[in-house]
Amino acid sequence: MVDVAELREDTPGCAGVVFLDNAGASLVPRQVHRAVVEHLELEMRVGGYEAQDLAEGALTQTTEQVAGLIGAAPGEVVFFEGASQAWSQALGAVELVPGQRVLTTTSEYASNGVGLLRVARLRGVRVQVVPDDAEGVLDLGVLEAELARGDVGLVAINHMPTHSGLVNPAEAVGVLCRRFGVTYLLDACQSVGQWEVDVERIGCDLLSATGRKFVRAPRGTGFLYVRSGARLGEPLLVNHIGGEWSGAQEYRVLPGAAGLASFEHAVAAQIGLGVAARYARWVGMVWARERIGELSGLLRRELGQVAGVRVHDRGRELSGIVTFSLAGRESAWVVKALREQGVRTSLSRPSDQVWTQEAAQGSAPAVVRASVHYYNTETELERVVELVRALA
Ligand SMILES: *Cc1c(COP(=O)(O)O)cnc(C)c1O
């Protein structure tokens, strides 16, 4: 049985603030902080390379813990400074033939959106946004019909978007991609650390995530899973770690995840990522999902009963991201007013979600995003609801 009081003791940050920006950058546990600082101190004493040699065990732990967190093998994981970098590197290595289509969702992350358009221009492919069903979820029927038409080179979707509580049917998409033999890239930035995410069950070829959100790792960390045996082309750009320079005019790209690796890393942060992944596994993702579901459910329900408040989350299942707005109030003003009362939320702008905006026919407003984690308490959320009631 997990003890929330113990989790909060491990989280010094929650003493000073009601922290509801876990979808932005969560509070790191003290164990993570300690590991990072210890490594920085080691670097100060012996220099960065010697420190890295001495930390070999900790870095191996990072690979094993991160792989373990998503059900991958250690050799299938490679590290980056964030999820966008990991995702872009993956996209650049997907084999696409001119004339093919890339299918994505209305809720795709802004950075992925522009990345897809760039690759479309570069490779001569076309990006097609699969519409949502009546409940606001990626429409599986349409996806299947589009896959059946052939000429699809890639399906790139998100598990949970950044700007709402939506959950996309990642496993069902995996089944379809396997059936049609199409490469599947999943952006799991918001789901890793929040839910149990298992790459085998999802059936994706590529999966990217960041450290700083629900995994609670330091900033500047991210990783990519590459299924062993996934069909990939050469990455858009190669370096001497992912590639071997084997002659004056020759190189060879290493197979799988290794081919996408690069040399330099913030080693201290990467060690912190390993400790955070171990912590997440110790807490247990089945329990985390349940707890986050209960807390976010409570917040949505209670906010929904406040006159003048509109809750925006749609979907069959919902994540820990709660979005709402107040009638007659700018959401930016609400975020600021809450911050002045010691509650940290964030603002979600429609301009960051062009395809969502398009699907909503231009009517999606800026919303307040309150993203809960397992260490939040019912008492904290009751207080937030009271504050919102006063603002509304
Ligand atoms: C935050 C986020 C990203 C980008 O992660 P970075 O680490 O900032 O690059 C990508 N996709 C989703 C859904 C996100 O929420």
Tab-separated table of C-alpha atoms and ligand atoms in Angstrom:
chain	number	residue	atom	x	y	z
A	1	MET	CA	0.000	0.000	0.000
A	2	VAL	CA	1.458	3.339	-1.059
A	3	ASP	CA	1.422	6.039	1.595
A	4	VAL	CA	0.628	9.476	0.129
A	5	ALA	CA	2.102	11.210	3.192
A	6	GLU	CA	5.415	9.464	2.488
A	7	LEU	CA	5.303	10.492	-1.172
A	8	ARG	CA	4.705	14.076	-0.087
A	9	GLU	CA	7.619	13.915	2.337
A	10	ASP	CA	9.758	12.884	-0.610
A	11	THR	CA	8.472	15.973	-2.459
A	12	PRO	CA	9.671	19.117	-0.668
A	13	GLY	CA	8.024	21.324	-3.298
A	14	CYS	CA	4.497	20.426	-2.288
A	15	ALA	CA	4.971	22.034	1.125
A	16	GLY	CA	4.859	25.522	-0.391
A	17	VAL	CA	2.374	25.281	-3.228
A	18	VAL	CA	-0.651	23.384	-4.493
A	19	PHE	CA	1.184	22.062	-7.498
A	20	LEU	CA	-1.050	21.347	-10.484
A	21	ASP	CA	1.371	21.677	-13.381
A	22	ASN	CA	2.575	18.107	-13.624
A	23	ALA	CA	1.850	18.113	-17.351
A	24	GLY	CA	4.254	21.058	-17.640
A	25	ALA	CA	7.160	20.231	-15.355
A	26	SER	CA	6.466	18.246	-12.187
A	27	LEU	CA	8.153	18.483	-8.781
A	28	VAL	CA	11.147	16.166	-8.508
A	29	PRO	CA	11.392	13.840	-5.510
A	30	ARG	CA	14.273	14.564	-3.127
A	31	GLN	CA	15.960	11.301	-4.184
A	32	VAL	CA	16.211	12.614	-7.739
A	33	HIS	CA	17.521	15.984	-6.602
A	34	ARG	CA	20.159	14.331	-4.409
A	35	ALA	CA	21.447	12.091	-7.216
A	36	VAL	CA	21.791	15.064	-9.581
A	37	VAL	CA	23.589	17.256	-7.052
A	38	GLU	CA	25.929	14.426	-6.042
A	39	HIS	CA	26.967	13.918	-9.616
A	40	LEU	CA	27.521	17.640	-10.186
A	41	GLU	CA	29.736	17.675	-7.115
A	42	LEU	CA	31.669	14.726	-8.447
A	43	GLU	CA	32.131	16.574	-11.753
A	44	MET	CA	33.410	19.583	-9.835
A	45	ARG	CA	36.023	17.435	-8.109
A	46	VAL	CA	37.248	15.156	-10.875
A	47	GLY	CA	35.960	16.605	-14.173
A	48	GLY	CA	33.113	15.508	-16.377
A	49	TYR	CA	34.710	12.524	-18.128
A	50	GLU	CA	36.182	10.956	-15.006
A	51	ALA	CA	32.851	11.525	-13.242
A	52	GLN	CA	31.052	9.752	-16.063
A	53	ASP	CA	33.430	6.781	-15.813
A	54	LEU	CA	32.768	6.610	-12.085
A	55	ALA	CA	29.003	6.836	-12.682
A	56	GLU	CA	28.910	3.996	-15.176
A	57	GLY	CA	26.724	1.921	-12.861
A	58	ALA	CA	24.247	4.749	-12.357
A	59	LEU	CA	23.991	5.346	-16.103
A	60	THR	CA	23.377	1.659	-16.709
A	61	GLN	CA	20.645	1.934	-14.083
A	62	THR	CA	19.076	4.806	-16.012
A	63	THR	CA	18.868	2.698	-19.149
A	64	GLU	CA	17.500	-0.302	-17.280
A	65	GLN	CA	14.983	1.653	-15.209
A	66	VAL	CA	13.645	3.665	-18.136
A	67	ALA	CA	13.399	0.538	-20.285
A	68	GLY	CA	11.709	-1.282	-17.391
A	69	LEU	CA	9.200	1.532	-16.936
A	70	ILE	CA	7.863	1.049	-20.490
A	71	GLY	CA	8.390	-2.695	-20.867
A	72	ALA	CA	11.282	-2.350	-23.319
A	73	ALA	CA	14.708	-3.995	-23.462
A	74	PRO	CA	17.639	-1.748	-22.462
A	75	GLY	CA	19.063	-1.841	-26.001
A	76	GLU	CA	15.827	-0.386	-27.373
A	77	VAL	CA	16.144	2.936	-25.514
A	78	VAL	CA	18.180	5.996	-26.432
A	79	PHE	CA	18.388	9.319	-24.573
A	80	PHE	CA	17.788	12.936	-25.596
A	81	GLU	CA	17.408	16.344	-23.971
A	82	GLY	CA	13.654	16.243	-24.351
A	83	ALA	CA	10.787	14.487	-26.076
A	84	SER	CA	10.631	16.750	-29.137
A	85	GLN	CA	14.242	15.947	-29.903
A	86	ALA	CA	13.592	12.226	-29.461
A	87	TRP	CA	10.441	12.371	-31.582
A	88	SER	CA	12.117	14.413	-34.360
A	89	GLN	CA	15.071	12.054	-34.494
A	90	ALA	CA	12.642	9.139	-34.814
A	91	LEU	CA	10.578	10.851	-37.502
A	92	GLY	CA	13.706	11.621	-39.503
A	93	ALA	CA	14.561	7.920	-39.610
A	94	VAL	CA	11.177	6.678	-40.827
A	95	GLU	CA	11.373	5.470	-44.393
A	96	LEU	CA	8.911	7.497	-46.457
A	97	VAL	CA	8.399	7.298	-50.183
A	98	PRO	CA	7.184	10.330	-52.181
A	99	GLY	CA	3.430	10.205	-52.639
A	100	GLN	CA	2.784	8.379	-49.371
A	101	ARG	CA	0.580	9.733	-46.601
A	102	VAL	CA	1.358	10.241	-42.911
A	103	LEU	CA	-1.689	9.954	-40.649
A	104	THR	CA	-1.956	11.926	-37.421
A	105	THR	CA	-4.533	13.309	-34.962
A	106	THR	CA	-6.264	16.620	-34.371
A	107	SER	CA	-4.722	16.750	-30.886
A	108	GLU	CA	-1.113	16.429	-32.021
A	109	TYR	CA	1.492	18.489	-30.166
A	110	ALA	CA	2.387	21.743	-31.943
A	111	SER	CA	6.044	20.837	-32.347
A	112	ASN	CA	5.092	17.484	-33.889
A	113	GLY	CA	2.675	19.273	-36.194
A	114	VAL	CA	5.293	21.555	-37.708
A	115	GLY	CA	7.792	18.665	-37.741
A	116	LEU	CA	5.395	16.560	-39.789
A	117	LEU	CA	4.804	19.379	-42.240
A	118	ARG	CA	8.563	19.876	-42.615
A	119	VAL	CA	9.177	16.198	-43.301
A	120	ALA	CA	6.239	16.156	-45.697
A	121	ARG	CA	7.907	18.909	-47.722
A	122	LEU	CA	11.296	17.204	-47.532
A	123	ARG	CA	10.149	13.693	-48.440
A	124	GLY	CA	7.287	14.525	-50.770
A	125	VAL	CA	4.617	12.974	-48.568
A	126	ARG	CA	1.294	14.374	-47.392
A	127	VAL	CA	0.100	14.841	-43.802
A	128	GLN	CA	-3.484	13.847	-43.241
A	129	VAL	CA	-5.254	14.620	-39.961
A	130	VAL	CA	-7.659	11.825	-38.984
A	131	PRO	CA	-10.843	13.373	-37.596
A	132	ASP	CA	-12.243	12.721	-34.112
A	133	ASP	CA	-15.302	10.613	-33.374
A	134	ALA	CA	-18.400	11.982	-31.637
A	135	GLU	CA	-16.679	11.729	-28.249
A	136	GLY	CA	-13.634	13.701	-29.359
A	137	VAL	CA	-11.299	10.688	-29.669
A	138	LEU	CA	-9.266	9.740	-32.746
A	139	ASP	CA	-11.816	7.969	-34.962
A	140	LEU	CA	-10.664	4.351	-35.306
A	141	GLY	CA	-13.138	3.617	-38.083
A	142	VAL	CA	-11.743	6.403	-40.248
A	143	LEU	CA	-8.179	5.406	-39.383
A	144	GLU	CA	-8.861	1.837	-40.474
A	145	ALA	CA	-10.469	2.973	-43.735
A	146	GLU	CA	-7.515	5.270	-44.486
A	147	LEU	CA	-5.017	2.510	-43.759
A	148	ALA	CA	-6.975	0.152	-45.996
A	149	ARG	CA	-6.580	2.600	-48.917
A	150	GLY	CA	-2.842	1.860	-48.804
A	151	ASP	CA	0.044	4.316	-49.404
A	152	VAL	CA	0.347	5.169	-45.695
A	153	GLY	CA	3.999	5.363	-44.622
A	154	LEU	CA	3.517	6.307	-40.993
A	155	VAL	CA	0.934	6.735	-38.258
A	156	ALA	CA	2.142	9.364	-35.757
A	157	ILE	CA	-0.212	10.063	-32.867
A	158	ASN	CA	-0.125	11.069	-29.214
A	159	HIS	CA	-1.303	8.915	-26.321
A	160	MET	CA	-2.479	11.919	-24.311
A	161	PRO	CA	-2.270	15.463	-25.641
A	162	THR	CA	-0.752	18.305	-23.684
A	163	HIS	CA	-3.821	20.545	-23.740
A	164	SER	CA	-6.719	18.401	-22.521
A	165	GLY	CA	-7.669	15.275	-20.577
A	166	LEU	CA	-8.159	13.288	-23.776
A	167	VAL	CA	-6.732	9.763	-24.044
A	168	ASN	CA	-6.245	8.309	-27.519
A	169	PRO	CA	-6.743	4.555	-28.079
A	170	ALA	CA	-3.034	3.779	-28.412
A	171	GLU	CA	-3.438	-0.008	-28.247
A	172	ALA	CA	-6.234	-0.182	-30.816
A	173	VAL	CA	-4.132	1.970	-33.149
A	174	GLY	CA	-1.277	-0.477	-32.581
A	175	VAL	CA	-3.455	-3.382	-33.681
A	176	LEU	CA	-4.402	-1.546	-36.890
A	177	CYS	CA	-0.824	-0.506	-37.682
A	178	ARG	CA	0.370	-4.085	-37.276
A	179	ARG	CA	-2.442	-5.423	-39.430
A	180	PHE	CA	-1.572	-3.026	-42.260
A	181	GLY	CA	2.197	-3.217	-41.701
A	182	VAL	CA	2.549	0.547	-41.150
A	183	THR	CA	5.192	2.139	-38.906
A	184	TYR	CA	3.690	3.517	-35.685
A	185	LEU	CA	5.249	6.451	-33.784
A	186	LEU	CA	3.608	7.223	-30.437
A	187	ASP	CA	4.154	10.444	-28.493
A	188	ALA	CA	3.761	9.234	-24.904
A	189	CYS	CA	4.986	12.415	-23.258
A	190	GLN	CA	2.025	12.748	-20.916
A	191	SER	CA	1.314	9.078	-20.265
A	192	VAL	CA	4.693	7.700	-19.166
A	193	GLY	CA	4.866	8.136	-15.387
A	194	GLN	CA	1.128	8.637	-15.166
A	195	TRP	CA	-0.232	5.316	-16.492
A	196	GLU	CA	1.261	1.925	-17.087
A	197	VAL	CA	2.737	2.220	-20.582
A	198	ASP	CA	3.852	-1.047	-22.135
A	199	VAL	CA	5.382	-0.899	-25.596
A	200	GLU	CA	4.575	-4.554	-26.278
A	201	ARG	CA	0.914	-4.131	-25.435
A	202	ILE	CA	0.654	-0.905	-27.396
A	203	GLY	CA	2.463	-2.409	-30.348
A	204	CYS	CA	4.274	0.771	-31.388
A	205	ASP	CA	7.550	0.796	-33.328
A	206	LEU	CA	8.722	4.091	-31.864
A	207	LEU	CA	7.757	5.880	-28.642
A	208	SER	CA	9.001	9.201	-27.303
A	209	ALA	CA	8.658	10.749	-23.853
A	210	THR	CA	10.099	13.485	-21.701
A	211	GLY	CA	11.541	13.218	-18.202
A	212	ARG	CA	10.228	16.354	-16.540
A	213	LYS	CA	6.471	15.696	-16.678
A	214	PHE	CA	4.764	12.795	-14.914
A	215	VAL	CA	8.038	10.850	-14.575
A	216	ARG	CA	9.270	13.665	-12.297
A	217	ALA	CA	12.828	13.723	-13.629
A	218	PRO	CA	14.977	16.846	-14.068
A	219	ARG	CA	14.467	19.175	-17.008
A	220	GLY	CA	16.493	18.505	-20.131
A	221	THR	CA	15.823	14.767	-20.210
A	222	GLY	CA	13.904	12.648	-22.677
A	223	PHE	CA	14.085	9.312	-24.377
A	224	LEU	CA	13.076	7.307	-27.397
A	225	TYR	CA	12.098	3.657	-27.658
A	226	VAL	CA	12.915	1.934	-30.942
A	227	ARG	CA	11.473	-1.558	-31.247
A	228	SER	CA	14.217	-4.002	-32.018
A	229	GLY	CA	13.692	-5.007	-35.639
A	230	ALA	CA	11.620	-1.916	-36.460
A	231	ARG	CA	11.888	-1.041	-40.139
A	232	LEU	CA	13.778	2.252	-40.328
A	233	GLY	CA	15.666	4.137	-42.976
A	234	GLU	CA	18.781	6.188	-42.365
A	235	PRO	CA	18.246	9.088	-39.972
A	236	LEU	CA	18.043	12.510	-41.569
A	237	LEU	CA	21.380	13.419	-39.975
A	238	VAL	CA	24.051	11.083	-38.666
A	239	ASN	CA	26.911	11.611	-36.218
A	240	HIS	CA	29.925	9.503	-35.217
A	241	ILE	CA	28.063	7.778	-32.356
A	242	GLY	CA	24.986	6.644	-34.282
A	243	GLY	CA	27.131	6.083	-37.342
A	244	GLU	CA	30.561	4.588	-37.927
A	245	TRP	CA	32.891	6.492	-40.150
A	246	SER	CA	34.454	3.589	-41.993
A	247	GLY	CA	36.393	5.261	-44.797
A	248	ALA	CA	37.103	8.672	-46.230
A	249	GLN	CA	33.808	8.589	-48.149
A	250	GLU	CA	31.972	5.883	-46.210
A	251	TYR	CA	29.878	5.491	-43.129
A	252	ARG	CA	27.536	2.901	-41.688
A	253	VAL	CA	24.540	3.678	-39.475
A	254	LEU	CA	24.227	1.374	-36.477
A	255	PRO	CA	21.006	-0.629	-36.443
A	256	GLY	CA	18.025	0.221	-34.220
A	257	ALA	CA	18.084	2.679	-31.332
A	258	ALA	CA	21.895	2.899	-31.369
A	259	GLY	CA	21.813	4.535	-34.803
A	260	LEU	CA	19.958	7.529	-33.364
A	261	ALA	CA	22.298	8.136	-30.405
A	262	SER	CA	24.603	11.111	-29.973
A	263	PHE	CA	27.631	11.825	-27.820
A	264	GLU	CA	27.013	14.660	-25.392
A	265	HIS	CA	24.570	14.429	-22.497
A	266	ALA	CA	23.801	16.228	-19.270
A	267	VAL	CA	25.005	13.207	-17.318
A	268	ALA	CA	23.772	14.447	-13.937
A	269	ALA	CA	20.268	14.970	-15.316
A	270	GLN	CA	20.350	11.574	-16.988
A	271	ILE	CA	21.269	9.930	-13.687
A	272	GLY	CA	18.354	11.861	-12.174
A	273	LEU	CA	16.078	10.444	-14.874
A	274	GLY	CA	17.108	6.936	-13.855
A	275	VAL	CA	16.324	7.617	-10.207
A	276	ALA	CA	12.960	9.131	-11.187
A	277	ALA	CA	12.101	6.081	-13.314
A	278	ARG	CA	13.030	3.775	-10.452
A	279	TYR	CA	10.873	5.874	-8.131
A	280	ALA	CA	7.940	5.667	-10.556
A	281	ARG	CA	8.272	1.881	-10.706
A	282	TRP	CA	8.493	1.718	-6.910
A	283	VAL	CA	5.299	3.794	-6.582
A	284	GLY	CA	3.673	1.528	-9.184
A	285	MET	CA	1.947	2.745	-12.307
A	286	VAL	CA	-1.264	0.782	-11.722
A	287	TRP	CA	-1.759	2.570	-8.429
A	288	ALA	CA	-0.632	5.906	-9.882
A	289	ARG	CA	-3.199	5.743	-12.676
A	290	GLU	CA	-5.958	4.891	-10.228
A	291	ARG	CA	-4.997	7.633	-7.799
A	292	ILE	CA	-4.565	10.277	-10.504
A	293	GLY	CA	-7.903	9.201	-11.987
A	294	GLU	CA	-9.667	9.611	-8.649
A	295	LEU	CA	-8.156	13.018	-7.933
A	296	SER	CA	-8.703	14.443	-11.414
A	297	GLY	CA	-12.227	12.979	-11.441
A	298	LEU	CA	-12.965	14.736	-8.167
A	299	LEU	CA	-11.591	18.039	-9.469
A	300	ARG	CA	-13.583	17.825	-12.716
A	301	ARG	CA	-16.786	16.908	-10.930
A	302	GLU	CA	-16.537	19.690	-8.360
A	303	LEU	CA	-15.419	22.348	-10.836
A	304	GLY	CA	-18.303	21.325	-13.071
A	305	GLN	CA	-20.723	22.215	-10.289
A	306	VAL	CA	-19.416	25.754	-9.886
A	307	ALA	CA	-21.661	28.256	-11.649
A	308	GLY	CA	-19.818	29.910	-14.549
A	309	VAL	CA	-17.170	27.178	-14.864
A	310	ARG	CA	-16.908	25.070	-17.991
A	311	VAL	CA	-14.844	21.877	-17.999
A	312	HIS	CA	-13.458	21.161	-21.482
A	313	ASP	CA	-12.086	17.614	-21.356
A	314	ARG	CA	-13.618	15.162	-23.789
A	315	GLY	CA	-13.118	11.462	-24.441
A	316	ARG	CA	-14.109	7.993	-23.234
A	317	GLU	CA	-11.252	7.756	-20.750
A	318	LEU	CA	-9.611	10.805	-19.214
A	319	SER	CA	-6.079	11.546	-18.022
A	320	GLY	CA	-4.954	13.604	-15.022
A	321	ILE	CA	-5.078	16.785	-17.107
A	322	VAL	CA	-8.112	18.872	-16.184
A	323	THR	CA	-8.977	21.876	-18.351
A	324	PHE	CA	-11.552	24.527	-17.605
A	325	SER	CA	-12.520	28.146	-18.169
A	326	LEU	CA	-14.595	30.750	-16.359
A	327	ALA	CA	-17.366	32.664	-18.061
A	328	GLY	CA	-16.398	36.294	-18.568
A	329	ARG	CA	-12.791	35.794	-17.420
A	330	GLU	CA	-9.619	35.434	-19.475
A	331	SER	CA	-7.978	32.117	-18.615
A	332	ALA	CA	-4.609	33.883	-18.311
A	333	TRP	CA	-6.137	36.034	-15.583
A	334	VAL	CA	-7.433	32.930	-13.767
A	335	VAL	CA	-3.993	31.268	-13.880
A	336	LYS	CA	-2.433	34.420	-12.434
A	337	ALA	CA	-5.083	34.834	-9.746
A	338	LEU	CA	-4.625	31.207	-8.671
A	339	ARG	CA	-0.850	31.622	-8.582
A	340	GLU	CA	-1.236	34.579	-6.247
A	341	GLN	CA	-3.135	32.207	-3.931
A	342	GLY	CA	-0.390	29.568	-4.016
A	343	VAL	CA	-1.897	27.324	-6.689
A	344	ARG	CA	0.222	26.489	-9.723
A	345	THR	CA	-1.734	25.755	-12.908
A	346	SER	CA	-0.883	26.705	-16.482
A	347	LEU	CA	-2.444	28.237	-19.542
A	348	SER	CA	-3.246	26.284	-22.674
A	349	ARG	CA	-3.577	28.384	-25.826
A	350	PRO	CA	-5.551	27.262	-28.867
A	351	SER	CA	-2.854	28.667	-31.172
A	352	ASP	CA	-0.539	25.913	-29.874
A	353	GLN	CA	-3.040	23.334	-31.117
A	354	VAL	CA	-3.834	24.349	-34.652
A	355	TRP	CA	-5.489	21.102	-35.710
A	356	THR	CA	-7.616	20.956	-32.551
A	357	GLN	CA	-8.709	24.502	-33.253
A	358	GLU	CA	-9.519	23.549	-36.825
A	359	ALA	CA	-11.533	20.502	-35.685
A	360	ALA	CA	-13.438	22.750	-33.279
A	361	GLN	CA	-14.034	25.133	-36.219
A	362	GLY	CA	-12.168	27.995	-34.620
A	363	SER	CA	-14.103	28.046	-31.377
A	364	ALA	CA	-11.647	26.436	-28.947
A	365	PRO	CA	-10.842	28.968	-26.200
A	366	ALA	CA	-7.674	29.356	-24.119
A	367	VAL	CA	-8.178	27.208	-21.033
A	368	VAL	CA	-6.717	26.750	-17.574
A	369	ARG	CA	-4.840	23.472	-17.303
A	370	ALA	CA	-4.703	21.850	-13.863
A	371	SER	CA	-2.734	18.605	-14.059
A	372	VAL	CA	-2.782	16.490	-10.904
A	373	HIS	CA	-0.280	13.925	-9.732
A	374	TYR	CA	-0.600	11.135	-7.192
A	375	TYR	CA	0.989	13.282	-4.479
A	376	ASN	CA	-1.804	15.874	-4.594
A	377	THR	CA	-4.488	15.541	-1.936
A	378	GLU	CA	-8.262	15.811	-1.800
A	379	THR	CA	-7.856	18.721	0.647
A	380	GLU	CA	-5.694	20.630	-1.839
A	381	LEU	CA	-8.246	20.126	-4.590
A	382	GLU	CA	-11.147	21.210	-2.368
A	383	ARG	CA	-9.216	24.389	-1.702
A	384	VAL	CA	-8.669	24.977	-5.421
A	385	VAL	CA	-12.395	24.524	-6.085
A	386	GLU	CA	-13.182	27.064	-3.356
A	387	LEU	CA	-10.734	29.554	-4.893
A	388	VAL	CA	-12.245	29.076	-8.346
A	389	ARG	CA	-15.722	29.533	-6.890
A	390	ALA	CA	-14.587	32.838	-5.408
A	391	LEU	CA	-13.087	33.928	-8.760
A	392	ALA	CA	-16.202	32.907	-10.704
B	1	LIG	C1	5.534	18.301	-23.565
B	1	LIG	C2	5.107	17.527	-24.737
B	1	LIG	C3	5.993	17.288	-25.786
B	1	LIG	C4	7.372	17.891	-25.866
B	1	LIG	O1	8.246	17.491	-24.867
B	1	LIG	P1	9.635	18.275	-24.701
B	1	LIG	O2	10.373	17.485	-23.665
B	1	LIG	O3	9.293	19.659	-24.267
B	1	LIG	O4	10.331	18.287	-25.993
B	1	LIG	C5	5.558	16.498	-26.822
B	1	LIG	N1	4.324	15.970	-26.830
B	1	LIG	C6	3.443	16.172	-25.841
B	1	LIG	C7	2.089	15.544	-25.908
B	1	LIG	C8	3.796	16.966	-24.761
B	1	LIG	O5	2.922	17.179	-23.790
